[in-house]
């Protein structure tokens, strides 16, 4: 299929899994009658009814705990957060209840649940609504953390996440919901593994890792690098932030000798910091220059458009940094 | 149910359960002082009538979740004493293979879902268990235990709201033992009572003497049936008392010895049943002693089993993180 927006891929993936398995249900704010704050559940209440598409009051802590309890009992809840910023209200249940119980129970009680919703910085909504939580969840054993870029990834990863027997954090991006990608005709059983990165573009001079919206920036930057500067960049879409696919990253660094990480999160203890550690620990002898990261500025997100542009990673920042790493004059 | 209505066999059975609940906790205290049990350990001594009484009205379909004072809830739902004591001692033979400890015991088979160490967090989880019962239409009820300390957590009220909105089959069991760690209810709860906290949500509260197993059995029976029949959530307010400190490291200097002794003398749940058995049913001292010996043997065997069991193997460290 050509030109499928990410939000539709997500909607269809949920619907297909709900048709396949009666234990799957969707709960969150405005998911039902309103059809989703970002329309990622458009029409689902009509098909599945209010018993399986469940509108909640604005009480993230409470409904997350309720869904964890339902998952302990063997159901397969999909929890939609209107944004992951609001999931901070619920993070105790995500970490202390969902992620740790399998371990605390010696393998007795698992928690098959998906926490999904937009993550990172949309535009113009200031600090409390613009934050990437990838590294927060990637820090925690017991969770799986994925972040799709394309419509196919969103679909195939979400299906895999719903079928997985562990808690999965599924980080979407508001700026990608409307972006259209061609979808392969794979049917309802097209799944992607939750722990594998995808090489979006092969290259030989520099490795660029990214996830979610940052993949977009990295791919655009790689075009310019090739066309204007003759630099061949390999772009890795991380997809999984926990576990991070070390093998794919290390193999790429062995080929290119350079690693540049791009993310919307903050730098301190971020995903980029982990990528740098992987490079140094596992590919030290192959590095031709220092591992480098591009992150959001070490500030809360400003509202003013000019400042927001300064704060976020961008195509031009990637190009500029990659050129410096490759000792290539601008 | 009054003591006089108690049949001989069921009375003896209840007495045996109360005594086992008391003695397993006393043994846990003993093993703690000897260093076999370590870390956080919260004893249930004094509150036994609550779970023993409620268990009389539970079915195998029902689910249970509670806070960190959980050993006796596990026991009454059918987790063997050996398995509980081994878990307390951090042994591989424990119900959580030694990886949960005092606060984290579970059994999928018995439908007990913790043992939760985060005060109040078990309340939405319990409503989630109720959600699953309703979703499947299996007729089960979730028994969600929490204390007077947890009763001030915001998530409890988020849960009341949704449980009432969605008519979930959940019995919220408020075990009001008067102290959240060292802070008495009157210093923690505005309004002077916790008995009206369900009112804004239309959730009825039933006042129960949590030191009287007969009152627990009697008052909970019809309430549970109503919840099971789809009439929505209920709060059972258990007026109870813990004899020991909050945990093993709490000397409980925030209350007088006199207060504790008075409760022990006048409201002890085990003495109450014992007296009823002797004076109202005519059970002889020899039978009482026989039960004591029987329970002592179970508890001693559990301690021996736990002490002699091996620690988890080193390779268990990285097991059970994800499936």
XYZ file of C-alpha atoms in Angstrom:
653
model
C 0.000 0.000 0.000
C 1.304 3.427 -0.798
C 1.118 6.488 1.368
C -0.087 5.138 4.710
C 0.231 7.612 7.580
C 1.791 6.299 10.802
C -1.368 6.957 12.837
C -3.367 4.718 10.496
C -0.761 1.969 10.699
C -1.016 2.118 14.482
C -4.814 2.079 14.398
C -4.900 -0.892 12.029
C -2.320 -2.824 14.037
C -4.396 -2.426 17.203
C -7.549 -3.471 15.365
C -5.909 -6.548 13.856
C -4.565 -7.687 17.205
C -7.915 -7.094 18.882
C -9.653 -9.184 16.233
C -7.063 -11.922 16.692
C -7.081 -12.010 20.502
C -10.055 -11.295 22.768
C -7.711 -10.548 25.677
C -6.371 -7.408 24.000
C -8.032 -4.124 24.951
C -7.193 -0.423 24.681
C -7.473 1.996 27.594
C -6.658 5.678 27.885
C -7.886 9.224 27.774
C -10.111 10.009 24.765
C -9.367 6.724 23.013
C -13.030 5.838 22.496
C -15.748 8.318 21.741
C -13.277 11.030 20.801
C -11.431 8.537 18.551
C -8.056 9.334 20.072
C -6.445 12.659 20.880
C -4.241 12.063 17.804
C -6.792 9.822 16.048
C -4.672 6.719 16.515
C -7.814 4.849 17.596
C -10.217 6.251 14.995
C -13.261 4.033 14.646
C -12.119 1.393 17.124
C -14.952 1.964 19.584
C -17.429 1.470 16.757
C -15.921 -1.900 15.963
C -15.045 -3.208 19.422
C -17.421 -1.397 21.749
C -16.920 0.356 25.060
C -15.993 -2.879 26.819
C -12.691 -3.123 24.950
C -11.986 0.487 23.972
C -12.093 2.135 27.335
C -12.224 5.858 27.966
C -10.752 6.873 31.300
C -10.891 9.888 33.533
C -7.658 11.917 33.559
C -5.927 9.685 36.084
C -2.784 8.171 34.617
C -1.505 6.690 37.863
C -4.776 4.933 38.536
C -5.567 3.545 35.092
C -1.983 2.428 34.547
C -2.166 0.474 37.803
C -5.515 -0.990 36.799
C -4.072 -2.146 33.484
C -1.050 -3.668 35.224
C -3.421 -5.617 37.477
C -5.392 -6.783 34.450
C -2.144 -7.873 32.797
C -1.099 -9.795 35.921
C -4.399 -11.635 35.559
C -3.501 -12.539 31.958
C -5.228 -9.886 29.842
C -3.205 -7.894 27.301
C -3.837 -4.202 27.866
C -2.679 -1.452 25.543
C -2.376 1.716 27.586
C -2.443 4.920 25.570
C -0.870 7.968 27.149
C -2.019 11.148 25.485
C 1.669 11.954 25.641
C 4.504 10.281 27.518
C 4.880 13.495 29.493
C 1.755 12.436 31.368
C 3.159 8.964 31.945
C 5.382 10.495 34.599
C 2.239 10.409 36.742
C 2.195 6.664 36.205
C 5.875 5.815 36.156
C 5.685 4.017 39.503
C 3.375 1.405 38.005
C 5.458 1.157 34.844
C 8.693 0.568 36.724
C 7.815 -0.779 40.172
C 4.748 -2.811 39.221
C 5.031 -3.781 35.535
C 8.797 -4.078 35.082
C 9.836 -5.685 38.372
C 7.132 -8.187 39.214
C 8.384 -11.027 37.009
C 11.698 -10.804 38.829
C 10.278 -10.281 42.303
C 8.011 -13.279 41.856
C 10.787 -15.553 40.677
C 9.153 -15.863 37.256
C 5.645 -16.517 38.600
C 3.773 -13.392 37.461
C 4.446 -11.731 34.107
C 2.952 -8.528 32.802
C 2.003 -8.559 29.101
C 1.226 -4.880 28.584
C 2.009 -2.127 26.082
C 2.368 1.481 27.162
C 2.178 3.636 24.042
C 1.767 7.231 22.963
C 3.642 10.187 21.533
C 7.088 10.894 22.972
C 9.682 13.594 22.363
C 9.215 17.111 21.109
C 6.294 18.046 18.911
C 6.471 21.697 17.969
C 5.634 24.882 19.862
C 4.225 23.352 23.039
C 6.995 24.313 25.505
C 8.746 22.421 28.245
C 6.127 20.254 29.955
C 4.902 18.759 26.679
C 8.271 18.355 24.916
C 10.505 15.693 26.351
C 12.009 12.443 25.214
C 11.698 9.669 27.792
C 13.602 6.998 25.899
C 16.557 6.921 28.265
C 14.325 6.913 31.361
C 12.698 3.647 30.367
C 15.771 2.220 28.646
C 17.450 2.418 32.056
C 15.082 -0.105 33.630
C 15.541 -3.887 33.515
C 12.258 -5.680 32.973
C 11.066 -3.324 30.239
C 11.427 -3.527 26.486
C 11.568 -0.118 24.819
C 10.974 0.497 21.123
C 10.449 3.572 18.996
C 9.326 3.214 15.372
C 9.992 5.573 12.500
C 8.022 4.326 9.462
C 4.422 3.179 9.198
C 5.506 -0.409 8.632
C 7.738 -0.322 11.694
C 4.915 1.152 13.744
C 2.573 -1.615 12.636
C 4.933 -4.573 12.807
C 6.503 -3.505 16.097
C 3.197 -2.715 17.753
C 1.818 -6.135 16.848
C 4.963 -7.756 18.185
C 4.718 -5.643 21.341
C 1.100 -6.650 21.943
C 2.001 -10.336 21.519
C 5.079 -10.051 23.723
C 4.769 -11.419 27.255
C 6.646 -8.522 28.851
C 5.875 -4.846 29.433
C 6.777 -2.890 26.306
C 7.223 0.874 26.132
C 6.194 1.991 22.659
C 7.382 5.515 21.891
C 5.632 7.231 18.999
C 6.141 10.781 17.746
C 3.479 13.389 17.149
C 5.331 14.819 14.158
C 5.306 11.410 12.480
C 1.604 10.559 12.898
C 0.681 12.310 9.661
C 3.770 11.269 7.716
C 3.007 8.791 4.943
C 5.136 5.782 4.102
C 4.605 2.949 1.668
C 3.663 -0.298 3.404
C 4.616 -3.745 2.158
C 1.654 -6.079 1.702
C 2.475 -8.416 4.544
C -0.907 -9.000 6.095
C -1.734 -9.156 9.759
C 1.205 -11.332 10.694
C 4.023 -9.036 9.612
C 6.021 -8.618 12.786
C 9.401 -7.074 13.499
C 11.651 -8.244 16.319
C 11.597 -5.876 19.299
C 15.360 -6.001 19.776
C 16.857 -5.347 16.346
C 18.051 -2.150 14.729
C 17.543 -1.582 11.014
C 20.233 -0.248 8.692
C 18.219 2.288 6.703
C 21.069 3.215 4.420
C 24.462 1.595 3.984
C 27.588 3.700 4.027
C 31.329 3.544 4.575
C 32.552 6.840 6.063
C 30.466 7.473 9.166
C 27.757 5.704 11.168
C 24.779 7.769 12.270
C 22.437 6.203 14.836
C 18.992 7.653 15.455
C 15.454 6.686 16.387
C 11.974 8.055 15.798
C 11.875 11.538 14.219
C 15.667 11.764 14.364
C 15.884 9.042 11.699
C 14.181 11.504 9.383
C 16.817 14.140 10.073
C 19.612 11.607 9.701
C 18.345 10.291 6.356
C 17.954 13.807 4.965
C 21.398 14.751 6.220
C 22.943 11.643 4.652
C 21.593 12.678 1.238
C 23.241 16.074 1.501
C 26.462 14.548 2.798
C 26.624 12.225 -0.192
C 25.465 14.631 -2.874
C 27.320 17.741 -1.789
C 30.356 16.396 0.040
C 30.869 12.858 -1.228
C 30.571 11.429 2.282
C 28.981 8.019 2.596
C 26.951 7.841 5.810
C 25.459 4.632 7.176
C 22.161 5.413 8.911
C 21.041 3.020 11.636
C 17.485 3.224 12.893
C 17.906 1.925 16.436
C 14.239 0.927 16.857
C 14.997 -0.775 20.184
C 16.320 1.350 23.034
C 16.212 -1.591 25.412
C 17.941 -3.762 24.584
C 20.099 -1.707 22.224
C 21.249 -3.774 19.256
C 24.991 -3.621 19.965
C 25.910 -6.025 17.197
C 24.515 -3.876 14.413
C 26.123 -0.729 15.838
C 29.527 -2.295 16.452
C 29.619 -3.953 13.014
C 28.860 -0.603 11.435
C 31.555 1.224 13.407
C 34.068 -1.445 12.349
C 33.229 -0.507 8.788
C 33.096 3.299 9.055
C 35.371 4.145 11.996
C 33.069 6.973 13.058
C 29.951 7.070 15.206
C 27.504 9.943 15.539
C 24.396 9.528 17.717
C 21.336 11.711 17.217
C 18.397 11.951 19.609
C 15.826 14.411 20.894
C 16.600 13.503 24.502
C 18.961 15.355 26.773
C 22.647 14.497 26.697
C 23.342 13.551 30.313
C 22.898 9.793 30.763
C 21.002 9.721 27.486
C 20.691 7.155 24.699
C 23.658 8.844 23.028
C 25.735 8.340 26.146
C 24.976 4.622 25.907
C 25.909 4.549 22.212
C 29.212 6.258 23.066
C 29.854 3.657 25.766
C 29.110 0.824 23.342
C 31.512 2.341 20.807
C 34.283 2.735 23.355
C 33.771 -0.614 25.046
C 33.268 -2.736 21.947
C 34.857 -0.925 18.991
C 37.567 1.218 20.554
C 40.329 0.122 18.209
C 38.236 0.868 15.169
C 37.474 4.500 16.002
C 39.057 7.125 13.756
C 37.645 10.044 15.735
C 35.920 10.643 19.037
C 32.387 9.231 19.327
C 30.028 12.180 19.097
C 26.410 12.880 19.985
C 23.810 15.381 18.987
C 21.043 15.845 21.533
C 18.563 18.478 22.569
C 20.132 21.352 24.464
C 20.634 20.783 28.174
C 17.626 22.956 28.999
C 13.869 22.582 29.321
C 12.232 23.178 25.936
C 11.663 26.879 25.211
C 8.422 28.082 23.632
C 9.812 30.765 21.301
C 10.263 29.294 17.813
C 13.752 30.620 17.384
C 14.932 29.140 20.654
C 13.165 25.849 20.030
C 15.025 25.475 16.734
C 18.274 26.056 18.569
C 17.363 23.455 21.197
C 16.502 20.539 18.899
C 18.679 18.291 16.738
C 18.335 19.070 13.040
C 19.503 18.055 9.617
C 21.946 20.957 9.486
C 23.438 20.115 12.888
C 23.987 16.542 11.730
C 25.631 17.676 8.503
C 27.885 20.126 10.282
C 28.960 17.606 12.917
C 29.511 14.811 10.397
C 31.683 17.060 8.263
C 33.829 17.954 11.252
C 34.168 14.294 12.218
C 35.241 13.416 8.673
C 37.666 16.383 8.529
C 35.772 17.626 5.533
C 35.820 21.376 4.864
C 32.384 22.960 4.592
C -22.263 -14.995 63.116
C -21.929 -15.173 66.853
C -19.628 -17.575 68.673
C -22.687 -19.552 69.716
C -23.556 -20.256 66.082
C -20.145 -21.688 65.490
C -20.101 -25.358 64.743
C -17.540 -27.397 66.580
C -15.510 -28.377 63.517
C -15.553 -25.012 61.793
C -14.717 -23.329 65.096
C -11.705 -25.535 65.580
C -10.682 -24.920 61.978
C -10.850 -21.151 62.442
C -8.917 -21.397 65.686
C -6.253 -23.492 63.974
C -5.919 -20.938 61.164
C -5.682 -18.003 63.571
C -3.091 -19.778 65.623
C -1.040 -20.751 62.576
C -1.193 -17.151 61.371
C 0.018 -15.916 64.754
C 2.704 -18.507 65.264
C 4.199 -18.321 61.800
C 4.710 -14.603 62.376
C 6.158 -15.167 65.828
C 8.543 -17.674 64.299
C 9.441 -15.162 61.592
C 10.281 -12.653 64.340
C 12.448 -15.265 66.009
C 14.281 -16.142 62.785
C 14.770 -12.429 62.154
C 16.471 -11.949 65.500
C 18.710 -14.898 64.675
C 19.673 -13.366 61.338
C 17.997 -15.963 59.133
C 15.530 -13.328 57.927
C 16.843 -9.865 57.124
C 15.890 -6.569 55.518
C 12.325 -5.342 55.829
C 9.950 -7.658 57.648
C 6.459 -6.531 58.678
C 4.567 -8.823 61.021
C 0.789 -9.245 60.980
C 0.427 -10.180 64.642
C -2.847 -8.821 66.042
C -4.618 -8.465 62.703
C -5.197 -12.174 62.010
C -8.995 -12.113 62.238
C -9.206 -9.948 59.107
C -7.745 -12.359 56.585
C -8.822 -15.504 58.412
C -12.419 -14.298 58.523
C -12.521 -13.067 54.939
C -10.988 -16.294 53.654
C -14.057 -18.112 54.913
C -16.085 -16.254 52.313
C -13.654 -16.354 49.393
C -13.687 -18.807 46.492
C -10.851 -20.221 44.409
C -11.756 -17.895 41.541
C -11.213 -14.789 43.647
C -8.035 -12.733 43.484
C -6.045 -11.169 46.300
C -3.502 -8.379 46.418
C -2.114 -6.629 49.472
C 0.706 -4.427 50.680
C 3.995 -5.394 52.257
C 2.473 -6.966 55.406
C 1.616 -9.983 53.336
C 2.853 -13.261 54.845
C -0.441 -14.254 56.395
C -2.523 -13.330 53.353
C -0.345 -15.733 51.383
C -0.743 -18.410 54.023
C -4.526 -18.138 54.064
C -4.747 -18.301 50.293
C -2.968 -21.605 50.385
C 0.725 -20.969 49.900
C 2.424 -23.607 52.072
C 4.135 -22.434 55.282
C 7.412 -23.962 54.117
C 7.347 -21.890 50.965
C 6.584 -18.671 52.859
C 9.248 -19.208 55.492
C 11.817 -20.126 52.835
C 11.020 -16.933 50.955
C 11.491 -14.922 54.143
C 14.900 -16.528 54.508
C 15.812 -15.749 50.884
C 15.973 -19.378 49.820
C 15.462 -20.901 46.392
C 12.626 -23.021 47.767
C 10.630 -19.894 48.596
C 7.462 -18.991 46.727
C 9.395 -16.310 44.811
C 12.561 -18.413 44.624
C 14.221 -16.128 47.146
C 14.102 -13.097 44.873
C 11.139 -11.311 46.404
C 11.512 -11.689 50.142
C 9.069 -10.626 52.828
C 7.192 -8.050 50.759
C 6.927 -9.859 47.438
C 5.094 -13.168 47.486
C 2.809 -14.428 44.714
C 1.033 -17.444 43.332
C -0.680 -17.448 39.965
C -2.310 -20.746 40.840
C -3.799 -19.353 44.063
C -4.466 -15.982 42.425
C -2.450 -13.905 44.838
C -0.629 -11.035 43.155
C 1.579 -9.655 45.941
C 2.909 -8.408 48.301
C 3.497 -4.844 46.997
C 6.130 -2.669 48.622
C 4.847 0.679 47.371
C 2.233 1.965 49.788
C -1.117 2.174 48.004
C 0.081 0.841 44.643
C -1.727 -2.446 45.212
C -5.081 -0.656 45.165
C -5.288 0.090 41.412
C -3.680 -3.289 40.755
C -6.487 -4.878 42.737
C -9.041 -2.952 40.702
C -7.248 -4.262 37.610
C -7.705 -7.824 38.862
C -11.391 -6.992 39.290
C -11.420 -5.532 35.784
C -10.123 -8.871 34.492
C -12.833 -10.778 36.403
C -15.489 -8.571 34.879
C -13.912 -8.657 31.393
C -13.979 -12.442 31.441
C -17.257 -12.704 33.286
C -15.824 -15.447 35.493
C -17.721 -14.456 38.648
C -14.559 -13.716 40.588
C -14.063 -10.916 43.084
C -10.852 -9.037 43.785
C -9.955 -8.597 47.451
C -7.727 -5.544 47.623
C -6.134 -4.977 51.018
C -4.603 -1.690 52.088
C -3.824 0.062 55.322
C -4.743 3.335 56.963
C -1.449 4.774 55.717
C -2.246 3.868 52.109
C -5.723 5.331 52.538
C -4.225 8.789 52.063
C -2.576 7.996 48.728
C -4.026 9.804 45.729
C -4.080 6.699 43.561
C -6.514 5.076 45.972
C -9.080 7.733 45.066
C -8.303 7.553 41.362
C -9.083 3.868 41.750
C -12.284 4.384 43.752
C -13.465 6.693 40.995
C -12.885 4.201 38.188
C -14.013 1.163 40.198
C -17.305 2.926 40.853
C -17.664 4.285 37.302
C -17.073 0.838 35.843
C -18.859 -1.125 38.552
C -15.881 -3.393 39.180
C -16.212 -6.487 41.399
C -13.733 -5.385 44.033
C -13.846 -5.545 47.820
C -11.542 -2.869 49.180
C -10.384 -4.118 52.568
C -9.098 -1.230 54.651
C -7.034 -2.721 57.455
C -7.007 0.227 59.800
C -4.456 -0.767 62.414
C -4.332 2.846 63.614
C -0.754 3.633 62.628
C 0.898 4.270 59.273
C 4.409 3.429 60.458
C 4.577 5.825 63.431
C 1.868 8.278 62.458
C -1.531 7.698 64.001
C -4.646 7.985 61.879
C -5.786 11.173 63.606
C -2.497 12.827 62.648
C -2.675 11.632 59.029
C -6.321 11.649 57.993
C -8.313 14.879 57.851
C -11.891 14.559 58.992
C -11.045 12.260 61.848
C -12.182 9.062 60.133
C -11.429 6.892 57.145
C -14.896 5.406 57.154
C -16.395 8.027 54.843
C -13.748 8.010 52.142
C -15.892 6.018 49.736
C -18.875 8.355 50.098
C -18.048 10.823 47.299
C -17.816 7.894 44.900
C -20.981 6.215 46.060
C -18.981 3.267 47.384
C -20.586 1.950 50.561
C -18.404 1.352 53.613
C -19.190 -1.416 56.077
C -17.705 -1.081 59.560
C -16.236 -4.314 60.861
C -14.503 -5.258 64.083
C -11.274 -6.518 62.591
C -10.290 -8.128 65.881
C -13.343 -10.370 65.874
C -13.268 -13.165 63.322
C -16.982 -13.809 63.756
C -17.819 -10.212 62.950
C -15.571 -10.381 59.886
C -17.232 -13.557 58.613
C -20.737 -12.322 59.337
C -20.467 -8.801 57.942
C -18.447 -9.683 54.858
C -20.626 -12.560 53.679
C -23.532 -10.596 52.226
C -21.243 -7.777 51.094
C -19.115 -10.152 49.047
C -22.172 -11.729 47.496
C -23.422 -8.318 46.416
C -20.086 -7.489 44.833
C -20.045 -10.885 43.145
C -23.519 -10.249 41.792
C -22.406 -7.098 40.034
C -23.549 -4.454 42.491
C -20.202 -2.660 42.402
C -17.323 -2.075 44.776
C -17.520 -1.986 48.573
C -15.137 -0.914 51.307
C -14.802 -3.075 54.394
C -13.396 -0.874 57.153
C -11.574 -3.221 59.489
C -10.945 -1.758 62.924
C -7.822 -3.689 63.845
C -4.483 -3.345 65.618
C -0.932 -4.521 65.147
C 0.882 -5.639 68.260
C 4.400 -5.317 66.894
C 6.175 -2.308 65.446
C 5.675 -1.316 61.828
C 8.650 -3.470 60.903
C 11.302 -5.353 62.818
C 13.361 -2.190 63.175
C 10.547 -0.130 64.728
C 10.523 0.052 68.550
C 7.048 1.657 68.394
C 7.746 4.470 70.832
C 4.851 6.481 69.391
C 2.294 4.576 71.486
C 2.170 3.542 75.107
C 2.765 0.041 76.338
C -0.523 0.400 78.149
C -2.381 0.949 74.882
C -0.927 -2.216 73.365
C -1.520 -4.293 76.487
C -5.124 -3.144 76.733
C -5.855 -4.270 73.203
C -4.144 -7.587 73.800
C -6.157 -8.153 76.969
C -9.536 -7.046 75.710
C -9.632 -7.614 71.946
C -7.182 -10.352 71.052
C -8.698 -12.278 68.124
C -7.264 -15.632 69.156
C -8.139 -15.449 72.838
C -11.659 -14.517 71.809
C -12.123 -17.662 69.722
C -10.360 -19.836 72.239
C -12.672 -18.646 75.017
C -15.705 -19.205 72.838
C -14.550 -22.738 72.039
C -14.000 -23.556 75.693
C -16.928 -21.784 77.287
C -19.633 -21.891 74.634
C -18.930 -25.113 72.780
C -17.289 -27.011 75.557
C -14.012 -27.830 73.878
C -11.591 -29.260 76.400
C -8.119 -27.995 77.230
C -6.651 -31.163 75.780
C -8.068 -30.345 72.328
C -6.759 -26.796 72.567
C -3.351 -28.180 73.478
C -3.509 -30.697 70.642
C -4.080 -27.893 68.138
C -1.258 -25.893 69.669
C 1.077 -28.861 69.268
C -0.066 -29.465 65.731
C 0.503 -25.836 64.715
C 3.832 -25.678 66.532
C 4.976 -28.711 64.551
C 3.981 -27.057 61.249
C 5.772 -23.831 62.117
C 8.892 -25.573 63.419
C 9.027 -27.716 60.300
C 8.686 -24.612 58.124
C 11.559 -22.923 59.951
C 13.733 -26.018 59.661
C 12.892 -26.344 55.968
C 13.720 -22.692 55.363
C 16.991 -22.725 57.271
C 18.166 -25.924 55.625
C 17.151 -24.908 52.106
C 19.854 -23.666 49.724
C 20.248 -20.049 48.666
C 19.364 -19.309 45.046
C 22.137 -20.323 42.627
C 24.311 -17.503 41.275
C 22.883 -17.930 37.803
C 19.461 -16.949 39.179
C 20.698 -13.341 39.379
C 19.974 -12.660 35.733
C 16.959 -14.924 35.348
C 13.340 -13.723 35.276
C 14.147 -10.178 34.113
C 12.098 -10.676 30.956
C 10.429 -13.724 29.468
